[in-house]
CSV table of N, CA and C in Angstrom, one decimal:
chain,number,residue,atom,x,y,z
A,1,MET,N,-3.3,13.0,-4.1
A,1,MET,CA,-2.4,12.1,-4.8
A,1,MET,C,-2.2,10.8,-4.0
A,2,ARG,N,-2.6,9.7,-4.5
A,2,ARG,CA,-2.5,8.4,-3.8
A,2,ARG,C,-1.2,7.7,-4.0
A,3,GLY,N,-0.5,7.9,-5.0
A,3,GLY,CA,0.6,7.0,-5.4
A,3,GLY,C,1.8,7.1,-4.5
A,4,LEU,N,2.1,8.2,-3.9
A,4,LEU,CA,3.3,8.4,-3.1
A,4,LEU,C,3.1,7.9,-1.7
A,5,HIS,N,3.8,6.9,-1.3
A,5,HIS,CA,3.7,6.3,0.1
A,5,HIS,C,5.1,5.9,0.5
A,6,PRO,N,5.5,6.2,1.7
A,6,PRO,CA,6.8,5.9,2.2
A,6,PRO,C,7.2,4.4,2.4
A,7,CYS,N,6.2,3.5,2.1
A,7,CYS,CA,6.5,2.1,2.4
A,7,CYS,C,7.7,1.6,1.6
A,8,ASN,N,7.7,1.8,0.3
A,8,ASN,CA,8.8,1.3,-0.5
A,8,ASN,C,10.2,1.7,0.0
A,9,LEU,N,10.3,3.0,0.3
A,9,LEU,CA,11.6,3.5,0.7
A,9,LEU,C,12.0,3.0,2.1
A,10,GLY,N,11.0,2.9,3.0
A,10,GLY,CA,11.2,2.4,4.3
A,10,GLY,C,11.6,0.9,4.2
A,11,TRP,N,10.9,0.1,3.5
A,11,TRP,CA,11.2,-1.3,3.4
A,11,TRP,C,12.5,-1.5,2.6
A,12,LEU,N,12.8,-0.6,1.7
A,12,LEU,CA,14.1,-0.7,1.0
A,12,LEU,C,15.3,-0.5,2.0
A,13,SER,N,15.1,0.5,2.9
A,13,SER,CA,16.1,0.8,3.9
A,13,SER,C,16.2,-0.4,4.9
A,14,TYR,N,15.1,-1.0,5.2
A,14,TYR,CA,15.0,-2.1,6.2
A,14,TYR,C,15.8,-3.3,5.5
A,15,GLY,N,15.5,-3.5,4.2
A,15,GLY,CA,16.1,-4.6,3.5
A,15,GLY,C,17.6,-4.4,3.4
A,16,ALA,N,18.1,-3.2,3.2
A,16,ALA,CA,19.5,-2.9,3.1
A,16,ALA,C,20.2,-3.1,4.4
A,17,LEU,N,19.5,-2.6,5.5
A,17,LEU,CA,20.1,-2.8,6.8
A,17,LEU,C,20.2,-4.3,7.2
A,18,LYS,N,19.2,-5.0,6.8
A,18,LYS,CA,19.1,-6.5,7.1
A,18,LYS,C,19.9,-7.3,6.2
A,19,GLY,N,20.3,-6.8,5.0
A,19,GLY,CA,21.0,-7.5,4.0
A,19,GLY,C,20.1,-8.5,3.3
A,20,ASP,N,18.8,-8.1,3.1
A,20,ASP,CA,17.8,-9.0,2.4
A,20,ASP,C,17.7,-8.6,1.0
A,21,GLY,N,18.2,-9.4,0.0
A,21,GLY,CA,18.2,-9.0,-1.4
A,21,GLY,C,16.8,-8.9,-2.0
A,22,ILE,N,15.9,-9.8,-1.5
A,22,ILE,CA,14.5,-9.8,-2.0
A,22,ILE,C,13.9,-8.5,-1.7
A,23,LEU,N,14.0,-8.0,-0.4
A,23,LEU,CA,13.4,-6.8,0.0
A,23,LEU,C,14.0,-5.6,-0.8
A,24,ILE,N,15.3,-5.7,-1.0
A,24,ILE,CA,16.0,-4.6,-1.7
A,24,ILE,C,15.5,-4.5,-3.2
A,25,VAL,N,15.4,-5.6,-3.9
A,25,VAL,CA,15.0,-5.6,-5.3
A,25,VAL,C,13.6,-5.2,-5.5
A,26,VAL,N,12.7,-5.8,-4.7
A,26,VAL,CA,11.3,-5.6,-4.8
A,26,VAL,C,10.9,-4.1,-4.5
A,27,ASN,N,11.5,-3.6,-3.5
A,27,ASN,CA,11.2,-2.2,-3.1
A,27,ASN,C,12.0,-1.2,-3.9
A,28,THR,N,13.1,-1.5,-4.5
A,28,THR,CA,13.7,-0.6,-5.5
A,28,THR,C,12.8,-0.5,-6.7
A,29,VAL,N,12.3,-1.6,-7.2
A,29,VAL,CA,11.4,-1.6,-8.3
A,29,VAL,C,10.1,-0.8,-8.0
A,30,GLY,N,9.6,-1.0,-6.8
A,30,GLY,CA,8.4,-0.3,-6.3
A,30,GLY,C,8.7,1.2,-6.2
A,31,ALA,N,9.8,1.6,-5.7
A,31,ALA,CA,10.1,3.0,-5.6
A,31,ALA,C,10.3,3.7,-7.0
A,32,ALA,N,10.9,2.9,-7.9
A,32,ALA,CA,11.1,3.4,-9.3
A,32,ALA,C,9.7,3.6,-9.9
A,33,LEU,N,8.8,2.6,-9.7
A,33,LEU,CA,7.5,2.8,-10.3
A,33,LEU,C,6.7,3.9,-9.7
A,34,GLN,N,6.8,4.1,-8.4
A,34,GLN,CA,6.2,5.3,-7.7
A,34,GLN,C,6.7,6.6,-8.3
A,35,THR,N,8.0,6.6,-8.5
A,35,THR,CA,8.6,7.8,-9.1
A,35,THR,C,8.0,8.1,-10.5
A,36,LEU,N,7.9,7.1,-11.3
A,36,LEU,CA,7.4,7.3,-12.6
A,36,LEU,C,5.9,7.7,-12.5
A,37,TYR,N,5.2,7.1,-11.6
A,37,TYR,CA,3.8,7.5,-11.4
A,37,TYR,C,3.7,9.0,-11.0
A,38,ILE,N,4.5,9.4,-10.1
A,38,ILE,CA,4.5,10.8,-9.7
A,38,ILE,C,4.8,11.8,-10.8
A,39,LEU,N,5.8,11.4,-11.6
A,39,LEU,CA,6.2,12.2,-12.8
A,39,LEU,C,5.1,12.3,-13.8
A,40,ALA,N,4.4,11.2,-14.1
A,40,ALA,CA,3.3,11.2,-15.0
A,40,ALA,C,2.2,12.0,-14.4
A,41,TYR,N,1.9,11.8,-13.2
A,41,TYR,CA,0.8,12.6,-12.5
A,41,TYR,C,1.1,14.1,-12.6
A,42,LEU,N,2.3,14.5,-12.3
A,42,LEU,CA,2.7,15.9,-12.4
A,42,LEU,C,2.6,16.4,-13.8
A,43,HIS,N,2.9,15.6,-14.8
A,43,HIS,CA,2.8,16.0,-16.2
A,43,HIS,C,1.4,16.4,-16.5
A,44,TYR,N,0.4,15.6,-16.1
A,44,TYR,CA,-1.0,15.8,-16.5
A,44,TYR,C,-1.8,16.5,-15.5
A,45,CYS,N,-1.3,16.8,-14.3
A,45,CYS,CA,-2.0,17.4,-13.2
A,45,CYS,C,-2.2,18.9,-13.5
A,46,PRO,N,-3.4,19.4,-13.4
A,46,PRO,CA,-3.6,20.9,-13.6
A,46,PRO,C,-3.1,21.7,-12.4
A,47,ARG,N,-3.1,21.1,-11.2
A,47,ARG,CA,-2.7,21.9,-10.0
A,47,ARG,C,-1.3,21.5,-9.6
A,48,LYS,N,-0.3,21.7,-10.4
A,48,LYS,CA,1.0,21.3,-10.2
A,48,LYS,C,1.6,21.9,-8.9
A,49,ARG,N,1.3,23.1,-8.5
A,49,ARG,CA,1.8,23.7,-7.3
A,49,ARG,C,1.5,22.9,-6.1
A,50,VAL,N,0.2,22.5,-5.9
A,50,VAL,CA,-0.3,21.8,-4.8
A,50,VAL,C,0.4,20.4,-4.7
A,51,VAL,N,0.5,19.8,-5.8
A,51,VAL,CA,1.1,18.4,-5.9
A,51,VAL,C,2.6,18.5,-5.6
A,52,LEU,N,3.3,19.5,-6.1
A,52,LEU,CA,4.7,19.7,-5.8
A,52,LEU,C,4.9,20.0,-4.3
A,53,LEU,N,4.1,20.8,-3.8
A,53,LEU,CA,4.2,21.1,-2.3
A,53,LEU,C,4.0,19.8,-1.5
A,54,GLN,N,3.0,19.0,-1.8
A,54,GLN,CA,2.8,17.8,-1.1
A,54,GLN,C,4.0,16.8,-1.3
A,55,THR,N,4.5,16.7,-2.5
A,55,THR,CA,5.6,15.9,-2.7
A,55,THR,C,6.9,16.3,-2.0
A,56,ALA,N,7.1,17.6,-2.0
A,56,ALA,CA,8.2,18.2,-1.3
A,56,ALA,C,8.1,18.0,0.2
A,57,THR,N,6.9,18.2,0.8
A,57,THR,CA,6.7,17.9,2.2
A,57,THR,C,6.9,16.5,2.6
A,58,LEU,N,6.4,15.6,1.8
A,58,LEU,CA,6.7,14.2,2.1
A,58,LEU,C,8.2,13.8,2.0
A,59,LEU,N,8.8,14.3,1.0
A,59,LEU,CA,10.3,14.1,0.8
A,59,LEU,C,11.0,14.7,2.0
A,60,GLY,N,10.6,15.8,2.5
A,60,GLY,CA,11.2,16.4,3.7
A,60,GLY,C,11.0,15.5,4.9
A,61,VAL,N,9.8,15.0,5.1
A,61,VAL,CA,9.5,14.0,6.2
A,61,VAL,C,10.4,12.8,6.1
A,62,LEU,N,10.5,12.3,4.9
A,62,LEU,CA,11.3,11.1,4.6
A,62,LEU,C,12.8,11.4,4.9
A,63,LEU,N,13.3,12.5,4.6
A,63,LEU,CA,14.7,12.9,4.9
A,63,LEU,C,14.9,13.0,6.4
A,64,LEU,N,13.9,13.6,7.1
A,64,LEU,CA,14.0,13.6,8.6
A,64,LEU,C,14.1,12.2,9.1
A,65,GLY,N,13.2,11.3,8.6
A,65,GLY,CA,13.2,10.0,9.1
A,65,GLY,C,14.6,9.3,8.8
A,66,TYR,N,15.1,9.5,7.6
A,66,TYR,CA,16.4,8.9,7.2
A,66,TYR,C,17.4,9.4,8.1
A,67,GLY,N,17.4,10.7,8.4
A,67,GLY,CA,18.4,11.3,9.3
A,67,GLY,C,18.3,10.7,10.7
A,68,TYR,N,17.1,10.5,11.2
A,68,TYR,CA,16.9,9.9,12.5
A,68,TYR,C,17.5,8.5,12.5
A,69,PHE,N,17.0,7.7,11.6
A,69,PHE,CA,17.4,6.2,11.6
A,69,PHE,C,18.9,6.0,11.4
A,70,TRP,N,19.5,6.8,10.5
A,70,TRP,CA,20.9,6.5,10.1
A,70,TRP,C,21.9,7.4,10.8
A,71,LEU,N,21.5,8.4,11.5
A,71,LEU,CA,22.4,9.3,12.2
A,71,LEU,C,22.3,9.3,13.7
A,72,LEU,N,21.0,9.2,14.1
A,72,LEU,CA,20.8,9.3,15.6
A,72,LEU,C,20.6,8.0,16.3
A,73,VAL,N,20.5,6.9,15.5
A,73,VAL,CA,20.4,5.6,16.1
A,73,VAL,C,21.6,4.8,15.7
A,74,PRO,N,22.7,4.9,16.5
A,74,PRO,CA,24.0,4.3,16.1
A,74,PRO,C,24.0,2.8,16.1
A,75,ASN,N,23.2,2.2,17.0
A,75,ASN,CA,23.2,0.7,17.2
A,75,ASN,C,22.4,0.1,16.0
A,76,PRO,N,23.1,-0.7,15.1
A,76,PRO,CA,22.4,-1.3,14.0
A,76,PRO,C,21.2,-2.2,14.4
A,77,GLU,N,21.3,-2.9,15.5
A,77,GLU,CA,20.2,-3.8,15.9
A,77,GLU,C,19.0,-2.9,16.3
A,78,ALA,N,19.2,-1.9,17.1
A,78,ALA,CA,18.2,-1.0,17.5
A,78,ALA,C,17.6,-0.2,16.3
A,79,ARG,N,18.4,0.1,15.3
A,79,ARG,CA,18.0,0.8,14.1
A,79,ARG,C,17.1,-0.2,13.3
A,80,LEU,N,17.5,-1.4,13.2
A,80,LEU,CA,16.6,-2.4,12.5
A,80,LEU,C,15.3,-2.6,13.2
A,81,GLN,N,15.3,-2.7,14.5
A,81,GLN,CA,14.0,-2.8,15.2
A,81,GLN,C,13.1,-1.6,15.0
A,82,GLN,N,13.7,-0.4,15.2
A,82,GLN,CA,12.9,0.8,15.1
A,82,GLN,C,12.4,1.0,13.6
A,83,LEU,N,13.3,0.7,12.7
A,83,LEU,CA,12.9,0.9,11.3
A,83,LEU,C,11.8,-0.1,10.9
A,84,GLY,N,11.9,-1.4,11.4
A,84,GLY,CA,10.9,-2.4,11.2
A,84,GLY,C,9.5,-1.9,11.8
A,85,LEU,N,9.6,-1.4,12.9
A,85,LEU,CA,8.3,-0.9,13.5
A,85,LEU,C,7.7,0.3,12.7
A,86,PHE,N,8.6,1.2,12.3
A,86,PHE,CA,8.2,2.4,11.5
A,86,PHE,C,7.5,1.9,10.2
A,87,CYS,N,8.2,0.9,9.5
A,87,CYS,CA,7.7,0.4,8.2
A,87,CYS,C,6.3,-0.4,8.5
A,88,SER,N,6.3,-1.1,9.6
A,88,SER,CA,5.0,-1.8,9.9
A,88,SER,C,3.8,-0.9,10.1
A,89,VAL,N,4.1,0.2,10.8
A,89,VAL,CA,3.0,1.2,11.0
A,89,VAL,C,2.5,1.7,9.7
A,90,PHE,N,3.4,2.1,8.8
A,90,PHE,CA,3.0,2.7,7.5
A,90,PHE,C,2.3,1.6,6.7
A,91,THR,N,2.8,0.4,6.7
A,91,THR,CA,2.2,-0.7,5.9
A,91,THR,C,0.8,-1.0,6.4
A,92,ILE,N,0.6,-1.1,7.7
A,92,ILE,CA,-0.7,-1.3,8.3
A,92,ILE,C,-1.7,-0.2,7.9
A,93,SER,N,-1.2,1.0,8.0
A,93,SER,CA,-2.1,2.2,7.6
A,93,SER,C,-2.5,2.1,6.2
A,94,MET,N,-1.6,1.7,5.3
A,94,MET,CA,-1.9,1.5,3.9
A,94,MET,C,-3.0,0.5,3.7
A,95,TYR,N,-2.8,-0.6,4.4
A,95,TYR,CA,-3.8,-1.7,4.2
A,95,TYR,C,-5.2,-1.3,4.8
A,96,LEU,N,-5.2,-0.5,5.9
A,96,LEU,CA,-6.4,-0.2,6.5
A,96,LEU,C,-7.1,1.0,5.8
A,97,SER,N,-6.4,1.8,5.0
A,97,SER,CA,-7.0,3.0,4.4
A,97,SER,C,-8.3,2.7,3.5
A,98,PRO,N,-8.4,1.5,2.8
A,98,PRO,CA,-9.6,1.3,2.0
A,98,PRO,C,-10.8,1.1,2.9
A,99,LEU,N,-10.6,0.9,4.2
A,99,LEU,CA,-11.8,0.7,5.1
A,99,LEU,C,-12.5,2.0,5.4
A,100,ALA,N,-11.8,3.1,5.0
A,100,ALA,CA,-12.5,4.5,5.1
A,100,ALA,C,-13.7,4.5,4.2
A,101,ASP,N,-13.8,3.7,3.2
A,101,ASP,CA,-14.9,3.7,2.3
A,101,ASP,C,-16.0,2.7,2.8
A,102,LEU,N,-15.7,2.0,3.8
A,102,LEU,CA,-16.7,1.0,4.4
A,102,LEU,C,-18.0,1.6,4.7
A,103,ALA,N,-18.1,2.7,5.4
A,103,ALA,CA,-19.3,3.4,5.7
A,103,ALA,C,-20.1,3.8,4.5
A,104,LYS,N,-19.4,4.3,3.5
A,104,LYS,CA,-20.0,4.7,2.2
A,104,LYS,C,-20.6,3.5,1.5
A,105,VAL,N,-19.9,2.4,1.5
A,105,VAL,CA,-20.4,1.2,0.8
A,105,VAL,C,-21.7,0.7,1.5
A,106,ILE,N,-21.6,0.6,2.8
A,106,ILE,CA,-22.8,0.1,3.6
A,106,ILE,C,-24.0,1.1,3.5
A,107,GLN,N,-23.7,2.4,3.6
A,107,GLN,CA,-24.8,3.4,3.5
A,107,GLN,C,-25.4,3.4,2.1
A,108,THR,N,-24.6,3.3,1.0
A,108,THR,CA,-25.2,3.3,-0.3
A,108,THR,C,-25.5,1.9,-0.9
A,109,LYS,N,-25.1,0.9,-0.1
A,109,LYS,CA,-25.3,-0.5,-0.6
A,109,LYS,C,-24.7,-0.7,-2.0
A,110,SER,N,-23.6,0.0,-2.2
A,110,SER,CA,-22.9,-0.1,-3.5
A,110,SER,C,-21.4,-0.2,-3.3
A,111,THR,N,-20.8,-1.1,-4.1
A,111,THR,CA,-19.3,-1.2,-4.1
A,111,THR,C,-18.6,-0.5,-5.2
A,112,GLN,N,-19.3,0.5,-5.8
A,112,GLN,CA,-18.8,1.2,-7.0
A,112,GLN,C,-17.4,1.9,-6.6
A,113,CYS,N,-17.3,2.3,-5.3
A,113,CYS,CA,-16.0,3.0,-5.0
A,113,CYS,C,-14.9,2.0,-4.7
A,114,LEU,N,-15.1,0.7,-4.7
A,114,LEU,CA,-14.1,-0.3,-4.4
A,114,LEU,C,-13.6,-0.9,-5.8
A,115,SER,N,-12.4,-1.3,-5.8
A,115,SER,CA,-11.8,-1.9,-7.0
A,115,SER,C,-11.6,-3.4,-6.7
A,116,TYR,N,-12.3,-4.2,-7.5
A,116,TYR,CA,-12.1,-5.6,-7.4
A,116,TYR,C,-10.7,-6.1,-7.8
A,117,PRO,N,-10.2,-5.6,-8.9
A,117,PRO,CA,-8.8,-6.1,-9.3
A,117,PRO,C,-7.8,-5.7,-8.2
A,118,LEU,N,-7.9,-4.5,-7.6
A,118,LEU,CA,-7.0,-4.1,-6.5
A,118,LEU,C,-7.2,-4.9,-5.3
A,119,THR,N,-8.4,-5.4,-5.0
A,119,THR,CA,-8.6,-6.3,-3.9
A,119,THR,C,-7.9,-7.6,-4.1
A,120,ILE,N,-8.0,-8.1,-5.3
A,120,ILE,CA,-7.3,-9.4,-5.7
A,120,ILE,C,-5.8,-9.2,-5.5
A,121,ALA,N,-5.3,-8.1,-6.1
A,121,ALA,CA,-3.8,-7.8,-6.0
A,121,ALA,C,-3.4,-7.7,-4.5
A,122,THR,N,-4.2,-7.0,-3.7
A,122,THR,CA,-3.9,-6.8,-2.3
A,122,THR,C,-3.8,-8.1,-1.6
A,123,ILE,N,-4.8,-9.0,-1.8
A,123,ILE,CA,-4.7,-10.3,-1.1
A,123,ILE,C,-3.5,-11.1,-1.5
A,124,LEU,N,-3.2,-11.1,-2.8
A,124,LEU,CA,-2.1,-11.9,-3.3
A,124,LEU,C,-0.7,-11.3,-2.7
A,125,THR,N,-0.6,-10.0,-2.8
A,125,THR,CA,0.7,-9.5,-2.3
A,125,THR,C,0.8,-9.6,-0.8
A,126,SER,N,-0.3,-9.3,-0.1
A,126,SER,CA,-0.2,-9.3,1.4
A,126,SER,C,0.0,-10.8,1.9
A,127,ALA,N,-0.6,-11.7,1.2
A,127,ALA,CA,-0.4,-13.1,1.6
A,127,ALA,C,1.0,-13.6,1.3
A,128,SER,N,1.5,-13.1,0.1
A,128,SER,CA,2.9,-13.5,-0.2
A,128,SER,C,3.9,-12.9,0.8
A,129,TRP,N,3.7,-11.7,1.2
A,129,TRP,CA,4.6,-11.1,2.1
A,129,TRP,C,4.5,-11.7,3.5
A,130,CYS,N,3.3,-12.1,3.9
A,130,CYS,CA,3.1,-12.7,5.2
A,130,CYS,C,3.8,-14.1,5.2
A,131,LEU,N,3.7,-14.8,4.1
A,131,LEU,CA,4.4,-16.1,4.0
A,131,LEU,C,5.9,-15.9,4.0
A,132,TYR,N,6.4,-14.9,3.3
A,132,TYR,CA,7.8,-14.6,3.3
A,132,TYR,C,8.3,-14.2,4.7
A,133,GLY,N,7.5,-13.3,5.4
A,133,GLY,CA,7.9,-13.0,6.8
A,133,GLY,C,7.9,-14.2,7.7
A,134,PHE,N,6.9,-15.1,7.5
A,134,PHE,CA,6.8,-16.3,8.3
A,134,PHE,C,8.1,-17.2,8.0
A,135,ARG,N,8.5,-17.3,6.8
A,135,ARG,CA,9.6,-18.1,6.4
A,135,ARG,C,10.9,-17.5,7.1
A,136,LEU,N,11.0,-16.2,7.1
A,136,LEU,CA,12.2,-15.6,7.7
A,136,LEU,C,12.1,-15.4,9.2
A,137,ARG,N,10.9,-15.7,9.7
A,137,ARG,CA,10.6,-15.5,11.2
A,137,ARG,C,10.8,-14.0,11.5
A,138,ASP,N,10.3,-13.1,10.6
A,138,ASP,CA,10.4,-11.7,10.8
A,138,ASP,C,9.0,-11.1,11.1
A,139,PRO,N,8.8,-10.8,12.4
A,139,PRO,CA,7.5,-10.3,12.7
A,139,PRO,C,7.1,-9.0,12.1
A,140,TYR,N,8.0,-8.1,11.7
A,140,TYR,CA,7.7,-6.9,11.1
A,140,TYR,C,7.1,-7.1,9.7
A,141,ILE,N,7.6,-8.0,9.0
A,141,ILE,CA,7.1,-8.3,7.6
A,141,ILE,C,5.8,-9.1,7.7
A,142,MET,N,5.8,-10.1,8.6
A,142,MET,CA,4.6,-10.9,8.7
A,142,MET,C,3.4,-10.2,9.3
A,143,VAL,N,3.5,-9.6,10.4
A,143,VAL,CA,2.4,-8.9,11.1
A,143,VAL,C,1.9,-7.7,10.3
A,144,SER,N,2.8,-6.9,9.7
A,144,SER,CA,2.3,-5.7,9.0
A,144,SER,C,1.6,-6.0,7.8
A,145,ASN,N,1.7,-7.2,7.2
A,145,ASN,CA,1.0,-7.6,6.0
A,145,ASN,C,-0.3,-8.3,6.2
A,146,PHE,N,-0.5,-8.8,7.5
A,146,PHE,CA,-1.7,-9.6,7.8
A,146,PHE,C,-3.0,-8.7,7.6
A,147,PRO,N,-3.0,-7.4,8.0
A,147,PRO,CA,-4.2,-6.6,7.8
A,147,PRO,C,-4.6,-6.6,6.3
A,148,GLY,N,-3.7,-6.7,5.4
A,148,GLY,CA,-4.0,-6.7,4.0
A,148,GLY,C,-4.9,-7.9,3.6
A,149,ILE,N,-4.6,-9.1,4.3
A,149,ILE,CA,-5.5,-10.3,4.1
A,149,ILE,C,-6.8,-10.0,4.7
A,150,VAL,N,-6.9,-9.5,5.9
A,150,VAL,CA,-8.2,-9.3,6.6
A,150,VAL,C,-9.0,-8.3,5.8
A,151,THR,N,-8.4,-7.1,5.4
A,151,THR,CA,-9.2,-6.1,4.7
A,151,THR,C,-9.7,-6.6,3.3
A,152,SER,N,-8.9,-7.5,2.7
A,152,SER,CA,-9.3,-8.0,1.4
A,152,SER,C,-10.5,-8.9,1.6
A,153,PHE,N,-10.5,-9.8,2.6
A,153,PHE,CA,-11.7,-10.6,2.9
A,153,PHE,C,-12.9,-9.7,3.2
A,154,ILE,N,-12.7,-8.6,3.9
A,154,ILE,CA,-13.9,-7.7,4.2
A,154,ILE,C,-14.4,-7.2,2.9
A,155,ARG,N,-13.5,-6.7,2.0
A,155,ARG,CA,-13.9,-6.2,0.7
A,155,ARG,C,-14.6,-7.3,-0.2
A,156,PHE,N,-14.0,-8.5,-0.2
A,156,PHE,CA,-14.7,-9.6,-0.9
A,156,PHE,C,-16.1,-9.8,-0.4
A,157,TRP,N,-16.3,-9.8,0.9
A,157,TRP,CA,-17.6,-10.0,1.5
A,157,TRP,C,-18.5,-8.8,1.0
A,158,LEU,N,-18.0,-7.6,1.0
A,158,LEU,CA,-18.8,-6.5,0.5
A,158,LEU,C,-19.2,-6.6,-1.0
A,159,PHE,N,-18.2,-7.1,-1.8
A,159,PHE,CA,-18.5,-7.4,-3.2
A,159,PHE,C,-19.6,-8.4,-3.3
A,160,TRP,N,-19.6,-9.4,-2.4
A,160,TRP,CA,-20.6,-10.5,-2.5
A,160,TRP,C,-22.0,-9.9,-2.0
A,161,LYS,N,-22.0,-9.1,-0.9
A,161,LYS,CA,-23.2,-8.6,-0.4
A,161,LYS,C,-23.8,-7.5,-1.2
A,162,TYR,N,-23.0,-6.7,-1.8
A,162,TYR,CA,-23.5,-5.6,-2.7
A,162,TYR,C,-22.8,-5.7,-4.0
A,163,PRO,N,-23.3,-6.6,-4.9
A,163,PRO,CA,-22.6,-6.8,-6.2
A,163,PRO,C,-22.7,-5.5,-7.0
A,164,GLN,N,-21.6,-5.3,-7.8
A,164,GLN,CA,-21.6,-4.1,-8.7
A,164,GLN,C,-22.5,-4.4,-9.9
A,165,GLU,N,-23.2,-3.3,-10.2
A,165,GLU,CA,-24.0,-3.4,-11.4
A,165,GLU,C,-23.1,-3.2,-12.6
A,166,GLN,N,-23.3,-4.1,-13.6
A,166,GLN,CA,-22.4,-4.0,-14.8
A,166,GLN,C,-22.8,-2.8,-15.6
A,167,ASP,N,-21.8,-2.1,-16.1
A,167,ASP,CA,-21.9,-1.0,-17.0
A,167,ASP,C,-22.7,-1.4,-18.2
A,168,ARG,N,-23.8,-0.7,-18.6
A,168,ARG,CA,-24.6,-1.0,-19.7
A,168,ARG,C,-23.7,-1.1,-21.0
A,169,ASN,N,-22.8,-0.2,-21.2
A,169,ASN,CA,-22.0,-0.2,-22.4
A,169,ASN,C,-21.1,-1.5,-22.4
A,170,TYR,N,-20.7,-1.9,-21.3
A,170,TYR,CA,-19.9,-3.2,-21.2
A,170,TYR,C,-20.8,-4.4,-21.6
A,171,TRP,N,-22.0,-4.4,-21.2
A,171,TRP,CA,-23.0,-5.4,-21.5
A,171,TRP,C,-23.2,-5.5,-23.0
A,172,PHE,N,-23.3,-4.3,-23.7
A,172,PHE,CA,-23.5,-4.3,-25.1
A,172,PHE,C,-22.3,-4.8,-25.9
A,173,LEU,N,-21.1,-4.6,-25.3
A,173,LEU,CA,-19.9,-5.1,-26.0
A,173,LEU,C,-19.8,-6.6,-25.9
A,174,GLN,N,-20.4,-7.2,-24.9
A,174,GLN,CA,-20.4,-8.7,-24.8
A,174,GLN,C,-21.3,-9.4,-25.8
A,175,THR,N,-22.3,-8.7,-26.2
A,175,THR,CA,-23.3,-9.4,-27.1
A,175,THR,C,-22.9,-9.3,-28.6
């Protein structure tokens, strides 16, 4: 299951601790959409037990993280720094995860496993967050979103080098 990622909840906590309304609103919407995605996925998923176990495990890890940041780190400035680092690590891992398909793309000389619309969305969102982080002079927001720009350019280069073959059915619909 790909939709559940702790980034929204982490950045929501970071925004709340920092008092940043934009981070709070954007990540509240993101967390709500992820919750809807999980519920829809669970509704249609034939292996509900496995998905429920994965979801419960991740929620347990998130609760442990919440307990650590809000109960064991009493200094708000230290909490903000550690939470920013935590969120940055997860955001960078999210942006780097599509590179796992890099070897497959090069080996097969096909970009069928890559999504062009997702690549466009990734470069737009990561560039927007980089600029927002730059505006705030917040290295956690700025630096953690920069890999999204880099990986998007790598994927654009792969789309250029190994163009996707158009689906024949799609071609017939155009004529």
